[in-house]
PDB file of N, CA, C and O in Angstrom:
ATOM      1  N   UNK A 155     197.838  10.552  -5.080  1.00  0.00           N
ATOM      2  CA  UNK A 155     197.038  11.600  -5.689  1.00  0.00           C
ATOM      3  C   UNK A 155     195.889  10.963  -6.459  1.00  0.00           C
ATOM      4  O   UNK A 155     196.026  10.054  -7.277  1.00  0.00           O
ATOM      5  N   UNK A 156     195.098  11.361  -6.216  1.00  0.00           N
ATOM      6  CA  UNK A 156     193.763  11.007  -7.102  1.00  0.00           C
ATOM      7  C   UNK A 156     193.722  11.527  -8.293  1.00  0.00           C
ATOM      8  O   UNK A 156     194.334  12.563  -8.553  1.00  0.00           O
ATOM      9  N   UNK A 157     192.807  10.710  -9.406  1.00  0.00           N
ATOM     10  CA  UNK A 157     192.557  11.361 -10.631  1.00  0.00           C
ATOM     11  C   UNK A 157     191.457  10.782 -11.220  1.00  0.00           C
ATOM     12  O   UNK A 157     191.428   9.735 -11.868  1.00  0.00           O
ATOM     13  N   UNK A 158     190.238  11.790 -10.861  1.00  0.00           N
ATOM     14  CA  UNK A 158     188.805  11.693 -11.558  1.00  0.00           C
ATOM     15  C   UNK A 158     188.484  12.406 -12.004  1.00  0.00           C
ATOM     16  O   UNK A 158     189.130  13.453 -11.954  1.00  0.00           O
ATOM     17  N   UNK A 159     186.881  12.321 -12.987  1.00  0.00           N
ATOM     18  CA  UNK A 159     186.864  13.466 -13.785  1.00  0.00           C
ATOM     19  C   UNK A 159     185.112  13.621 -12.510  1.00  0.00           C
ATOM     20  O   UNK A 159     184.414  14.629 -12.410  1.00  0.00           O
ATOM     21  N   UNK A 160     184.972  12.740 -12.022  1.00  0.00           N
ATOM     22  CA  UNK A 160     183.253  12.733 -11.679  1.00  0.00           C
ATOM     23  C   UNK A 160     184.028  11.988 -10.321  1.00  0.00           C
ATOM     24  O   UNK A 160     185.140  11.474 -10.437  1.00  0.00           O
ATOM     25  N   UNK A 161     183.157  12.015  -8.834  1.00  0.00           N
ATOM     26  CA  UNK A 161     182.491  11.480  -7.673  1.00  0.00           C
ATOM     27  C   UNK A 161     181.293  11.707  -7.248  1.00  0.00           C
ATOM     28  O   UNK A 161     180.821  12.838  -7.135  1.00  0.00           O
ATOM     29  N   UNK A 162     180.600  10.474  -6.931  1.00  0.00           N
ATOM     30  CA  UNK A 162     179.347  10.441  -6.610  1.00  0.00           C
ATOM     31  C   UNK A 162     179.259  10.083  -5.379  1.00  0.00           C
ATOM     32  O   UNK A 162     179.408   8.918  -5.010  1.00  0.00           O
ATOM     33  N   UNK A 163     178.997  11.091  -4.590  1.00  0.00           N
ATOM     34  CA  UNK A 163     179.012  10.613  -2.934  1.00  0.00           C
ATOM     35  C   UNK A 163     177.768  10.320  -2.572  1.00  0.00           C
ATOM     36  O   UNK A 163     176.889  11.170  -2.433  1.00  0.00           O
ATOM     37  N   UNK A 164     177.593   8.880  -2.365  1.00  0.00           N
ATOM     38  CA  UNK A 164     176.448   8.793  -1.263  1.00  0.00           C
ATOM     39  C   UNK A 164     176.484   8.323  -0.372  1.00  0.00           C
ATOM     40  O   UNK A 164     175.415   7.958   0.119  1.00  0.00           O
ATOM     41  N   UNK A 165     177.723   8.073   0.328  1.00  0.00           N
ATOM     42  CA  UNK A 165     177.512   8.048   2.095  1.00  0.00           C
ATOM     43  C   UNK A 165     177.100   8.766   2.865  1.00  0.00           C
ATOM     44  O   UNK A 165     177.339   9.966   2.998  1.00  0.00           O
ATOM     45  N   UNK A 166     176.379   8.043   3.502  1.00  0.00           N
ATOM     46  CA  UNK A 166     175.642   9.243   4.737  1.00  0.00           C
ATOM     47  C   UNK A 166     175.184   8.640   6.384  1.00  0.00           C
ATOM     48  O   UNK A 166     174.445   7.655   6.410  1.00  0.00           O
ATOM     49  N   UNK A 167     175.484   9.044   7.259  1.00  0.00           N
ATOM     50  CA  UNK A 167     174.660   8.571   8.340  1.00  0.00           C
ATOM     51  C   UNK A 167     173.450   9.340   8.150  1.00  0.00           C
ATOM     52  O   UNK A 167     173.446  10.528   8.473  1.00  0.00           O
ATOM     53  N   UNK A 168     172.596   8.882   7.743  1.00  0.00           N
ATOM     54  CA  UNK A 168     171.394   9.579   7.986  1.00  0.00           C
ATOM     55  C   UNK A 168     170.408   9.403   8.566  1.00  0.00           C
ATOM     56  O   UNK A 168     169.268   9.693   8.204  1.00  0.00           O
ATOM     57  N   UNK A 169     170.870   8.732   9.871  1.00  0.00           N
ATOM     58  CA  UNK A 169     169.800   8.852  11.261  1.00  0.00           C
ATOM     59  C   UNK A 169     169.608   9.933  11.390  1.00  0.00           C
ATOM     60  O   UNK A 169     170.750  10.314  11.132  1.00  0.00           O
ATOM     61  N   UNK A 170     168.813  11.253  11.689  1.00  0.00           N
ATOM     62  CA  UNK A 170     168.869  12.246  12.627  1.00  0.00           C
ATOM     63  C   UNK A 170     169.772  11.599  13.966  1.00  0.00           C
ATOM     64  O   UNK A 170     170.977  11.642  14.214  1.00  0.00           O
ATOM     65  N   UNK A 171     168.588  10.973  14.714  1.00  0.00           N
ATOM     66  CA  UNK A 171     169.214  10.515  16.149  1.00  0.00           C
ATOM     67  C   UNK A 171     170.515  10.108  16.405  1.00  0.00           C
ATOM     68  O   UNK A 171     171.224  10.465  17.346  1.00  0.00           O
ATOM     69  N   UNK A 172     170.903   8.994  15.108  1.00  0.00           N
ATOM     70  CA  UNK A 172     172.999   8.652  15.576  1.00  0.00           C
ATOM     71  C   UNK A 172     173.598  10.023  14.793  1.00  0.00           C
ATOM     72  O   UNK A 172     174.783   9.927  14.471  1.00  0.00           O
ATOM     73  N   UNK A 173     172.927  11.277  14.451  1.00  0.00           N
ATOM     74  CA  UNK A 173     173.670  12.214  14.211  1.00  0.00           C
ATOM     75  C   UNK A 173     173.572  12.942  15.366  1.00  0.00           C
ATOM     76  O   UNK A 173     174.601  13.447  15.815  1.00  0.00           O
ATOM     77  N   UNK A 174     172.515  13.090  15.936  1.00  0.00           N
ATOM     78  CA  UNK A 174     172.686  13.758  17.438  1.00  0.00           C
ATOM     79  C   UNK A 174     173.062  13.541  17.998  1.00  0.00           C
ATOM     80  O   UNK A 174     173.560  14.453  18.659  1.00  0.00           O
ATOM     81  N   UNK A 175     173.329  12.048  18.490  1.00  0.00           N
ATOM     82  CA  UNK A 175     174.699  11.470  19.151  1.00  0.00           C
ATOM     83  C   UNK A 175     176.020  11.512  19.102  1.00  0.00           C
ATOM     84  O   UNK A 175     176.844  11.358  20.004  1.00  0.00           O
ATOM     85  N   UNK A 176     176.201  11.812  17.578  1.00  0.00           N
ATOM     86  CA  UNK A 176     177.823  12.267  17.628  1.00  0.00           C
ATOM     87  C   UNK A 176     177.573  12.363  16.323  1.00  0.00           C
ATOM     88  O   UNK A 176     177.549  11.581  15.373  1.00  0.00           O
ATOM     89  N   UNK A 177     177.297  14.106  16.581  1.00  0.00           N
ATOM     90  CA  UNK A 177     177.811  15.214  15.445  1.00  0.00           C
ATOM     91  C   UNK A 177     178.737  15.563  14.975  1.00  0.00           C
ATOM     92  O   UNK A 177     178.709  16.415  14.086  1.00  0.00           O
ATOM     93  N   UNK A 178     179.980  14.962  15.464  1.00  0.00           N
ATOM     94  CA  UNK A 178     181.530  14.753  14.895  1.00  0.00           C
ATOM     95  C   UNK A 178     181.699  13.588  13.757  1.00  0.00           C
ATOM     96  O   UNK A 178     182.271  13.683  12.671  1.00  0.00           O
ATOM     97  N   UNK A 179     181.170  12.693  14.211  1.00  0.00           N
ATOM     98  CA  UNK A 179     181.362  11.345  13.200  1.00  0.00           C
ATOM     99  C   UNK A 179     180.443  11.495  12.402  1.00  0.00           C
ATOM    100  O   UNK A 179     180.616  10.832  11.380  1.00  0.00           O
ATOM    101  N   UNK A 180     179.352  12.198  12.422  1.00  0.00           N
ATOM    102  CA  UNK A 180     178.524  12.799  10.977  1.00  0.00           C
ATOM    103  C   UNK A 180     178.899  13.291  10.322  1.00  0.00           C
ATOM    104  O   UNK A 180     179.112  12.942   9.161  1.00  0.00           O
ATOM    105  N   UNK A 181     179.151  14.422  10.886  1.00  0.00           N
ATOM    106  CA  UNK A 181     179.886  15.948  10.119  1.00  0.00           C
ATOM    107  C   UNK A 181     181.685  15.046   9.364  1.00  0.00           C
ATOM    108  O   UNK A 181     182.244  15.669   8.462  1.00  0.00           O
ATOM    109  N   UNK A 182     182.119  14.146   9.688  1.00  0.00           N
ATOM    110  CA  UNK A 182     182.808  13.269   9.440  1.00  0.00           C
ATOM    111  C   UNK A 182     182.348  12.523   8.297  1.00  0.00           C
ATOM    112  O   UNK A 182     182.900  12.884   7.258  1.00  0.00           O
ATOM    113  N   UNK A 183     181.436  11.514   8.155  1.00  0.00           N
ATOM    114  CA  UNK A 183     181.134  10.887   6.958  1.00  0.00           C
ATOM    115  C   UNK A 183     180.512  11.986   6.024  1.00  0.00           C
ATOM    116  O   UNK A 183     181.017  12.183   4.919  1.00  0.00           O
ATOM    117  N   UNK A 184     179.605  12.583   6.380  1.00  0.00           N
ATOM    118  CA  UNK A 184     178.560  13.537   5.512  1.00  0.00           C
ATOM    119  C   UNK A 184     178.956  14.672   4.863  1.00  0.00           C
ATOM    120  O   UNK A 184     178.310  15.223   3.972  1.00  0.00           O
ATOM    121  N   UNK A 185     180.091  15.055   5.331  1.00  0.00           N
ATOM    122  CA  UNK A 185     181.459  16.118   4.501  1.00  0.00           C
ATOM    123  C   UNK A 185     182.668  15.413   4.476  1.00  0.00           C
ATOM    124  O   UNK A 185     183.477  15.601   5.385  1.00  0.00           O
ATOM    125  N   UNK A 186     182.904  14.651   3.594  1.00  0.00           N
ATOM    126  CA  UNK A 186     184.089  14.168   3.892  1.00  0.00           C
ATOM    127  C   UNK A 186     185.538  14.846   3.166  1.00  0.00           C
ATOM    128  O   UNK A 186     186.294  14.360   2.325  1.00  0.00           O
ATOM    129  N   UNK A 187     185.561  16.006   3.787  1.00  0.00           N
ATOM    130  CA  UNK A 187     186.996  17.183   3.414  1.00  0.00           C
ATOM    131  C   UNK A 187     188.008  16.543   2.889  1.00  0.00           C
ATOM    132  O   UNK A 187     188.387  16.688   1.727  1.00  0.00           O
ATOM    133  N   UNK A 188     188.486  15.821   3.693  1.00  0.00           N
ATOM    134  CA  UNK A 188     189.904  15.453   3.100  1.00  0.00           C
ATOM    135  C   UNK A 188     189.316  14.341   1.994  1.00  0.00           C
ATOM    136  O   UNK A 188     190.317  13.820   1.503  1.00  0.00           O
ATOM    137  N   UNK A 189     188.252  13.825   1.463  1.00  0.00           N
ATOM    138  CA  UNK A 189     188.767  12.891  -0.006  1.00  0.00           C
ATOM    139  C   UNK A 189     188.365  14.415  -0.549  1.00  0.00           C
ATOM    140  O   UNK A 189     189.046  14.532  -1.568  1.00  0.00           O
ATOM    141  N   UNK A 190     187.617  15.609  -0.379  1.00  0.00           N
ATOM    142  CA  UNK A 190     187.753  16.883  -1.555  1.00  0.00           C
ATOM    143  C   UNK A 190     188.772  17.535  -1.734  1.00  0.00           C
ATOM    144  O   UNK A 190     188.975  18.146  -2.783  1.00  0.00           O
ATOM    145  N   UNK A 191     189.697  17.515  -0.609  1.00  0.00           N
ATOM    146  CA  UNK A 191     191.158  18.229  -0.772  1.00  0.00           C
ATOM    147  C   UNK A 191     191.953  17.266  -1.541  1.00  0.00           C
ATOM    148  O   UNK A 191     192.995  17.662  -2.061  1.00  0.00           O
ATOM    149  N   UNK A 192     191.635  16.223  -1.654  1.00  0.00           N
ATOM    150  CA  UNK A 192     192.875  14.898  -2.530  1.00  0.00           C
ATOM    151  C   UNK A 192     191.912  15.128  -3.792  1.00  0.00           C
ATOM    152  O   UNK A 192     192.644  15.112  -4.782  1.00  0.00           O
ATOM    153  N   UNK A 193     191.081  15.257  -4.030  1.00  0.00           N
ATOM    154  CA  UNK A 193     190.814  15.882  -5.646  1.00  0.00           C
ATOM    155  C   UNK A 193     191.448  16.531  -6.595  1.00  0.00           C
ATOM    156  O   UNK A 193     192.265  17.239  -6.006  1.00  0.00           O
ATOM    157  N   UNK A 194     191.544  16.700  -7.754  1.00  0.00           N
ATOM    158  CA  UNK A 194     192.183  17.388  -8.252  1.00  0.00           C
ATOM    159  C   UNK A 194     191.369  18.227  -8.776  1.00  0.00           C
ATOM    160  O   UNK A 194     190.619  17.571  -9.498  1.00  0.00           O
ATOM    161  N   UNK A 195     190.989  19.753  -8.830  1.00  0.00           N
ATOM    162  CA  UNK A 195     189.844  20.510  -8.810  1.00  0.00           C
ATOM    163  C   UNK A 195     189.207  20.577 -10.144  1.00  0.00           C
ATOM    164  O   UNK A 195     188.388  21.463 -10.387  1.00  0.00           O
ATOM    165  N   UNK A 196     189.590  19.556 -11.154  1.00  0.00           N
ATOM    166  CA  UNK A 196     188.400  19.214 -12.724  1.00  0.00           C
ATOM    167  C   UNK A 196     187.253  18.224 -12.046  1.00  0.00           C
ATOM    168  O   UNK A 196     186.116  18.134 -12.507  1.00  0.00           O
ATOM    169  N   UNK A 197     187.753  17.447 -10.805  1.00  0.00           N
ATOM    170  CA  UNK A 197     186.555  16.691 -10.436  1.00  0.00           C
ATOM    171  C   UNK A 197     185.265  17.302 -10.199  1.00  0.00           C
ATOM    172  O   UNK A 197     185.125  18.292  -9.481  1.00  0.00           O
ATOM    173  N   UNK A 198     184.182  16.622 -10.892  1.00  0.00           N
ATOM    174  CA  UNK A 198     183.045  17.066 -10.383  1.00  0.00           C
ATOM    175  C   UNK A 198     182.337  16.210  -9.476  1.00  0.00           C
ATOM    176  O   UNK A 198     182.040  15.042  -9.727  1.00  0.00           O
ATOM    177  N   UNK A 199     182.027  16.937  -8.215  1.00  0.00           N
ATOM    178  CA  UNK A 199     181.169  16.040  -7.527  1.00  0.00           C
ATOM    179  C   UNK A 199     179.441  16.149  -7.441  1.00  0.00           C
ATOM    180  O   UNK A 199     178.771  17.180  -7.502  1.00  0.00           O
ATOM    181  N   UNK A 200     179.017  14.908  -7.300  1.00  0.00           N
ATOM    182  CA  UNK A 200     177.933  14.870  -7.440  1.00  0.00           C
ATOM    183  C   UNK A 200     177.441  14.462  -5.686  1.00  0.00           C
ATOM    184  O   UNK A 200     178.334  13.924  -5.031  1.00  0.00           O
ATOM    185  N   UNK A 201     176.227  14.681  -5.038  1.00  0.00           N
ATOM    186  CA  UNK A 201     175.823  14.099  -3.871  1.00  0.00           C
ATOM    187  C   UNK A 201     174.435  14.061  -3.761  1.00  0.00           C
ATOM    188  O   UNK A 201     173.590  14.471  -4.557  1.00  0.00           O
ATOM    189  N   UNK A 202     174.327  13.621  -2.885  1.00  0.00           N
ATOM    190  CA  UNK A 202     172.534  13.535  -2.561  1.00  0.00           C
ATOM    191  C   UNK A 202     172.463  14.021  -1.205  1.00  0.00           C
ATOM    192  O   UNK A 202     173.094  13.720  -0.192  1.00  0.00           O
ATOM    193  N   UNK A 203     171.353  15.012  -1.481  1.00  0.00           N
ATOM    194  CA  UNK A 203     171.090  16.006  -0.462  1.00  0.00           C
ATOM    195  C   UNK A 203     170.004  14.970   0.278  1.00  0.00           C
ATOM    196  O   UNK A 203     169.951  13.740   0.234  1.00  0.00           O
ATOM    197  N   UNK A 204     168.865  16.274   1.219  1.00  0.00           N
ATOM    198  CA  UNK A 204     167.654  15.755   2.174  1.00  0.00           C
ATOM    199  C   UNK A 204     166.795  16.783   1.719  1.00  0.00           C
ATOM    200  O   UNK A 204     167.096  17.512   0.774  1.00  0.00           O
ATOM    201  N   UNK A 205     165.578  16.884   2.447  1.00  0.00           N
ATOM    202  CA  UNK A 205     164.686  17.697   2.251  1.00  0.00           C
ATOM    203  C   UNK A 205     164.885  18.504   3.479  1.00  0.00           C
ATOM    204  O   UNK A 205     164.385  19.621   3.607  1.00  0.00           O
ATOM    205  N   UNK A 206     165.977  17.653   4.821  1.00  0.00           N
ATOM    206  CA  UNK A 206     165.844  17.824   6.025  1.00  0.00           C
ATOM    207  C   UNK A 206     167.262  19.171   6.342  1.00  0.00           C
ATOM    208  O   UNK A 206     167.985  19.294   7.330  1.00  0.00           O
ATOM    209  N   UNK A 207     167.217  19.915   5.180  1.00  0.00           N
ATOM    210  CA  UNK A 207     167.991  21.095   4.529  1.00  0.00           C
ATOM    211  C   UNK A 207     167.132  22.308   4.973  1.00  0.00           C
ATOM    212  O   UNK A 207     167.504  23.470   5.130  1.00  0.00           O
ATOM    213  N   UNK A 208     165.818  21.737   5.151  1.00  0.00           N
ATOM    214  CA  UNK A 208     165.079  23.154   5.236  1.00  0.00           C
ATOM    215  C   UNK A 208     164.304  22.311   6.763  1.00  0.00           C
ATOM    216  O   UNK A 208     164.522  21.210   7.268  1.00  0.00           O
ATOM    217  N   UNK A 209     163.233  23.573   7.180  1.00  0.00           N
ATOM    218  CA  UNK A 209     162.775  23.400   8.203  1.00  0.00           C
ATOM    219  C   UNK A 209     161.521  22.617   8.447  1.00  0.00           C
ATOM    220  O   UNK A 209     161.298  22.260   9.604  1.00  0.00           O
ATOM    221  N   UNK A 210     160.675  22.307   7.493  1.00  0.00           N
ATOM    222  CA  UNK A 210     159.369  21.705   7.042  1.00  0.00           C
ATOM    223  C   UNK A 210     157.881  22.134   7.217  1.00  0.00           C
ATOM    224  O   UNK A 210     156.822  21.522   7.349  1.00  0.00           O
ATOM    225  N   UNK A 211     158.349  23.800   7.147  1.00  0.00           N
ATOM    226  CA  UNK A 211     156.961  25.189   7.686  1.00  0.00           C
ATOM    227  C   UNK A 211     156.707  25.284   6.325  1.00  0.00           C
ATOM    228  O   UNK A 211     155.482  25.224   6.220  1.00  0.00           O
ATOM    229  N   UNK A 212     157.343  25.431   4.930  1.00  0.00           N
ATOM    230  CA  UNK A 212     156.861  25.701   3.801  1.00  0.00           C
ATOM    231  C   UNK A 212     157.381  24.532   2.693  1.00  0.00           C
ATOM    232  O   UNK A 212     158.202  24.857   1.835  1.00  0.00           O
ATOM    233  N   UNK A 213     156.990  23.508   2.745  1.00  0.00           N
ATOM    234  CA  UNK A 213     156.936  22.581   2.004  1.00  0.00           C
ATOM    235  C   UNK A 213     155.851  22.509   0.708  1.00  0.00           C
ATOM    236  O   UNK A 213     154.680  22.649   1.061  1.00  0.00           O
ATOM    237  N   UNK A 214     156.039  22.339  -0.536  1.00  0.00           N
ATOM    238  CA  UNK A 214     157.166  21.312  -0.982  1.00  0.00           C
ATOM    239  C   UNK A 214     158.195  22.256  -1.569  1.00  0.00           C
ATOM    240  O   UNK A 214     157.822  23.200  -2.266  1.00  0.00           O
ATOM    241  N   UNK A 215     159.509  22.034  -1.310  1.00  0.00           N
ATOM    242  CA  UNK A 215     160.765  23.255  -1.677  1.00  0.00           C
ATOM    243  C   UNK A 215     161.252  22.937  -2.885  1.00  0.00           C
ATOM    244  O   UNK A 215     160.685  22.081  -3.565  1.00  0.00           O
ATOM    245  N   UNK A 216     162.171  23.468  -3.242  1.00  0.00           N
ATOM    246  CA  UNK A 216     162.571  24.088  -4.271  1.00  0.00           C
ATOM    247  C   UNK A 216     164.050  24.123  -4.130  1.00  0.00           C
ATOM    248  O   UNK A 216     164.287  24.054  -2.924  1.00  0.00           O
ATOM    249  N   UNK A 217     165.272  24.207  -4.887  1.00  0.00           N
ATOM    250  CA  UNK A 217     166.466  24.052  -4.719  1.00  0.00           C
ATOM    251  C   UNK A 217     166.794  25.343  -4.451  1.00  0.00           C
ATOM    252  O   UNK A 217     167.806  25.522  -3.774  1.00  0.00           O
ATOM    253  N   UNK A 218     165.997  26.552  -4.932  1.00  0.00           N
ATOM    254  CA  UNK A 218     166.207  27.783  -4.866  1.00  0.00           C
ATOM    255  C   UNK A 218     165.870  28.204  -3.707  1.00  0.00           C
ATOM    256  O   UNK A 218     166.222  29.345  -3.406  1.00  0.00           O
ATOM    257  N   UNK A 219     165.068  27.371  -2.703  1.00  0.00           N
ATOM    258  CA  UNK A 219     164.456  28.010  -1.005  1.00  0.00           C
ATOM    259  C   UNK A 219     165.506  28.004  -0.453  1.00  0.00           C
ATOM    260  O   UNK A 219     166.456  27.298  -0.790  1.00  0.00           O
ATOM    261  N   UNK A 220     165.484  29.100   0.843  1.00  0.00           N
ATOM    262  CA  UNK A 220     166.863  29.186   1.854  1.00  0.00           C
ATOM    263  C   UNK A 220     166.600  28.226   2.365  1.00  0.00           C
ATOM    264  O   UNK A 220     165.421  27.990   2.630  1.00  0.00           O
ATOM    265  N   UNK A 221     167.764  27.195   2.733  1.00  0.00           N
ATOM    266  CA  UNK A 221     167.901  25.864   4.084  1.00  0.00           C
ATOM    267  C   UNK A 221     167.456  26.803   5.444  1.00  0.00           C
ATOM    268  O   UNK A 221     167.477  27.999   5.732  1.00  0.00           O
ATOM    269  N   UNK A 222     167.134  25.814   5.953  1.00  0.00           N
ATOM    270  CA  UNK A 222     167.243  25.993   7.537  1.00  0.00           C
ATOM    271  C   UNK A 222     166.982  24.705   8.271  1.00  0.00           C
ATOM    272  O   UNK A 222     165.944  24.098   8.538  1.00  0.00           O
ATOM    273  N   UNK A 223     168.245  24.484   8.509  1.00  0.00           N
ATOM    274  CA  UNK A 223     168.232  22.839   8.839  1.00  0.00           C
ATOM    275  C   UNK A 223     167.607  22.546  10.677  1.00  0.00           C
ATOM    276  O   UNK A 223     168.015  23.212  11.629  1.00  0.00           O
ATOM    277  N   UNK A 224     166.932  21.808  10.745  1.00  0.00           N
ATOM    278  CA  UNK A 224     166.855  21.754  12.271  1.00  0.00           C
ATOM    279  C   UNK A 224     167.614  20.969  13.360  1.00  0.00           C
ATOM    280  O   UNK A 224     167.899  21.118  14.548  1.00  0.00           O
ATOM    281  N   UNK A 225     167.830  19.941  12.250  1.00  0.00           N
ATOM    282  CA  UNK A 225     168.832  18.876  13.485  1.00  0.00           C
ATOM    283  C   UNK A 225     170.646  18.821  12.758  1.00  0.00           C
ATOM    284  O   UNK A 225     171.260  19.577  12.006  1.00  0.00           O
ATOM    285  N   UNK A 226     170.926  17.785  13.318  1.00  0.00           N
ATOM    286  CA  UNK A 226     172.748  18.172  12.891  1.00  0.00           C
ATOM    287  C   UNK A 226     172.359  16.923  11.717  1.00  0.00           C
ATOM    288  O   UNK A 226     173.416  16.363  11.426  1.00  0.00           O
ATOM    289  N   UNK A 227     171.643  16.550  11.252  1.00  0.00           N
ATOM    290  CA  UNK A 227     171.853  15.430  10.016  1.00  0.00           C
ATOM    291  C   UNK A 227     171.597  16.659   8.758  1.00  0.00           C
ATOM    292  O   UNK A 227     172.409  16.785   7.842  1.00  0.00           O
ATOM    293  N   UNK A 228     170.467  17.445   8.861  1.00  0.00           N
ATOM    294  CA  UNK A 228     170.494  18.693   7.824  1.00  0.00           C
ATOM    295  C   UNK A 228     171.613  19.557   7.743  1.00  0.00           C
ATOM    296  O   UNK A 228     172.210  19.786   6.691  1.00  0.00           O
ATOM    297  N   UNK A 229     171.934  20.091   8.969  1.00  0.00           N
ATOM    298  CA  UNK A 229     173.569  20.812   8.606  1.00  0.00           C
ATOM    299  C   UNK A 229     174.355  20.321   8.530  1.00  0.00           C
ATOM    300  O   UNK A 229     175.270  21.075   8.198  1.00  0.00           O
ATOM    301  N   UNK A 230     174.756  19.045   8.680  1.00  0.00           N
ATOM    302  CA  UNK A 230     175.540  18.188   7.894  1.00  0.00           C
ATOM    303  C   UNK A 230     175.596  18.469   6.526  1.00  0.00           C
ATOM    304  O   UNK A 230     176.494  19.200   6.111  1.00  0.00           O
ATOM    305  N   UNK A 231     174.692  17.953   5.699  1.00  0.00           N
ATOM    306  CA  UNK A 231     174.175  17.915   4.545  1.00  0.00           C
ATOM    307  C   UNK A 231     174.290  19.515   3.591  1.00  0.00           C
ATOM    308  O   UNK A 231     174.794  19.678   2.480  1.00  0.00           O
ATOM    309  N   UNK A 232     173.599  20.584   4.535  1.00  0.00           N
ATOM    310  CA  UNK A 232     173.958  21.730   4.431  1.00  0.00           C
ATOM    311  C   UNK A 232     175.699  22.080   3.710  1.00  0.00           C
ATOM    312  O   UNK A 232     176.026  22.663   2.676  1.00  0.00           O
ATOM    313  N   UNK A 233     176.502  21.437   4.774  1.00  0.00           N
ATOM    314  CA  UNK A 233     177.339  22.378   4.870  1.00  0.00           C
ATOM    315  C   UNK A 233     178.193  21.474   4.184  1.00  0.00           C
ATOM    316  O   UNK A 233     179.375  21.450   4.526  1.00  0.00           O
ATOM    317  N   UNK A 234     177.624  20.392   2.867  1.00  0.00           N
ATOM    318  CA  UNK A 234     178.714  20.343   2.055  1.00  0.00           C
ATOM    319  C   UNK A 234     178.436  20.736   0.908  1.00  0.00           C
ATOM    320  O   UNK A 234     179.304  20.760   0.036  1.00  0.00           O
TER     321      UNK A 234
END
């Protein structure tokens, strides 16, 4: 069982391209579920996003703009 009060995730494949290649082993490092389920839920996590969250038609964004990711390295990122 784990016991933190803080995680700071910054692993990432963040090729676009070796994420288009295998969007499993992204979506794998870039959400990594099971170390958030071995948390104990006082942890706070911290991560580092992309810009590549949104689509790049209305730049420069804002944390408050809707995502719209275009490749699988943004919905990666998205969807943790």
């Amino acid at each position: 069982e784990a016991d933190a009060d803080f995680l700071v995730h910054c692993a990432a494949i963040s090729s676009p391209a070796a994420c288009e290649r295998d969007a499993r082993h992204c979506f794998i490092v870039n959400c990594p579920s099971a170390i958030l389920a071995a948390l104990p839920s006082k942890t706070r996590v911290v991560f580092l996003s992309t810009d590549q969250v949104y689509d790049g038609l209305n730049a420069p964004y804002r944390e408050t703009d809707t995502p719209s990711p275009v490749n699988i390295y943004g919905r990666s990122k998205l969807a943790f």
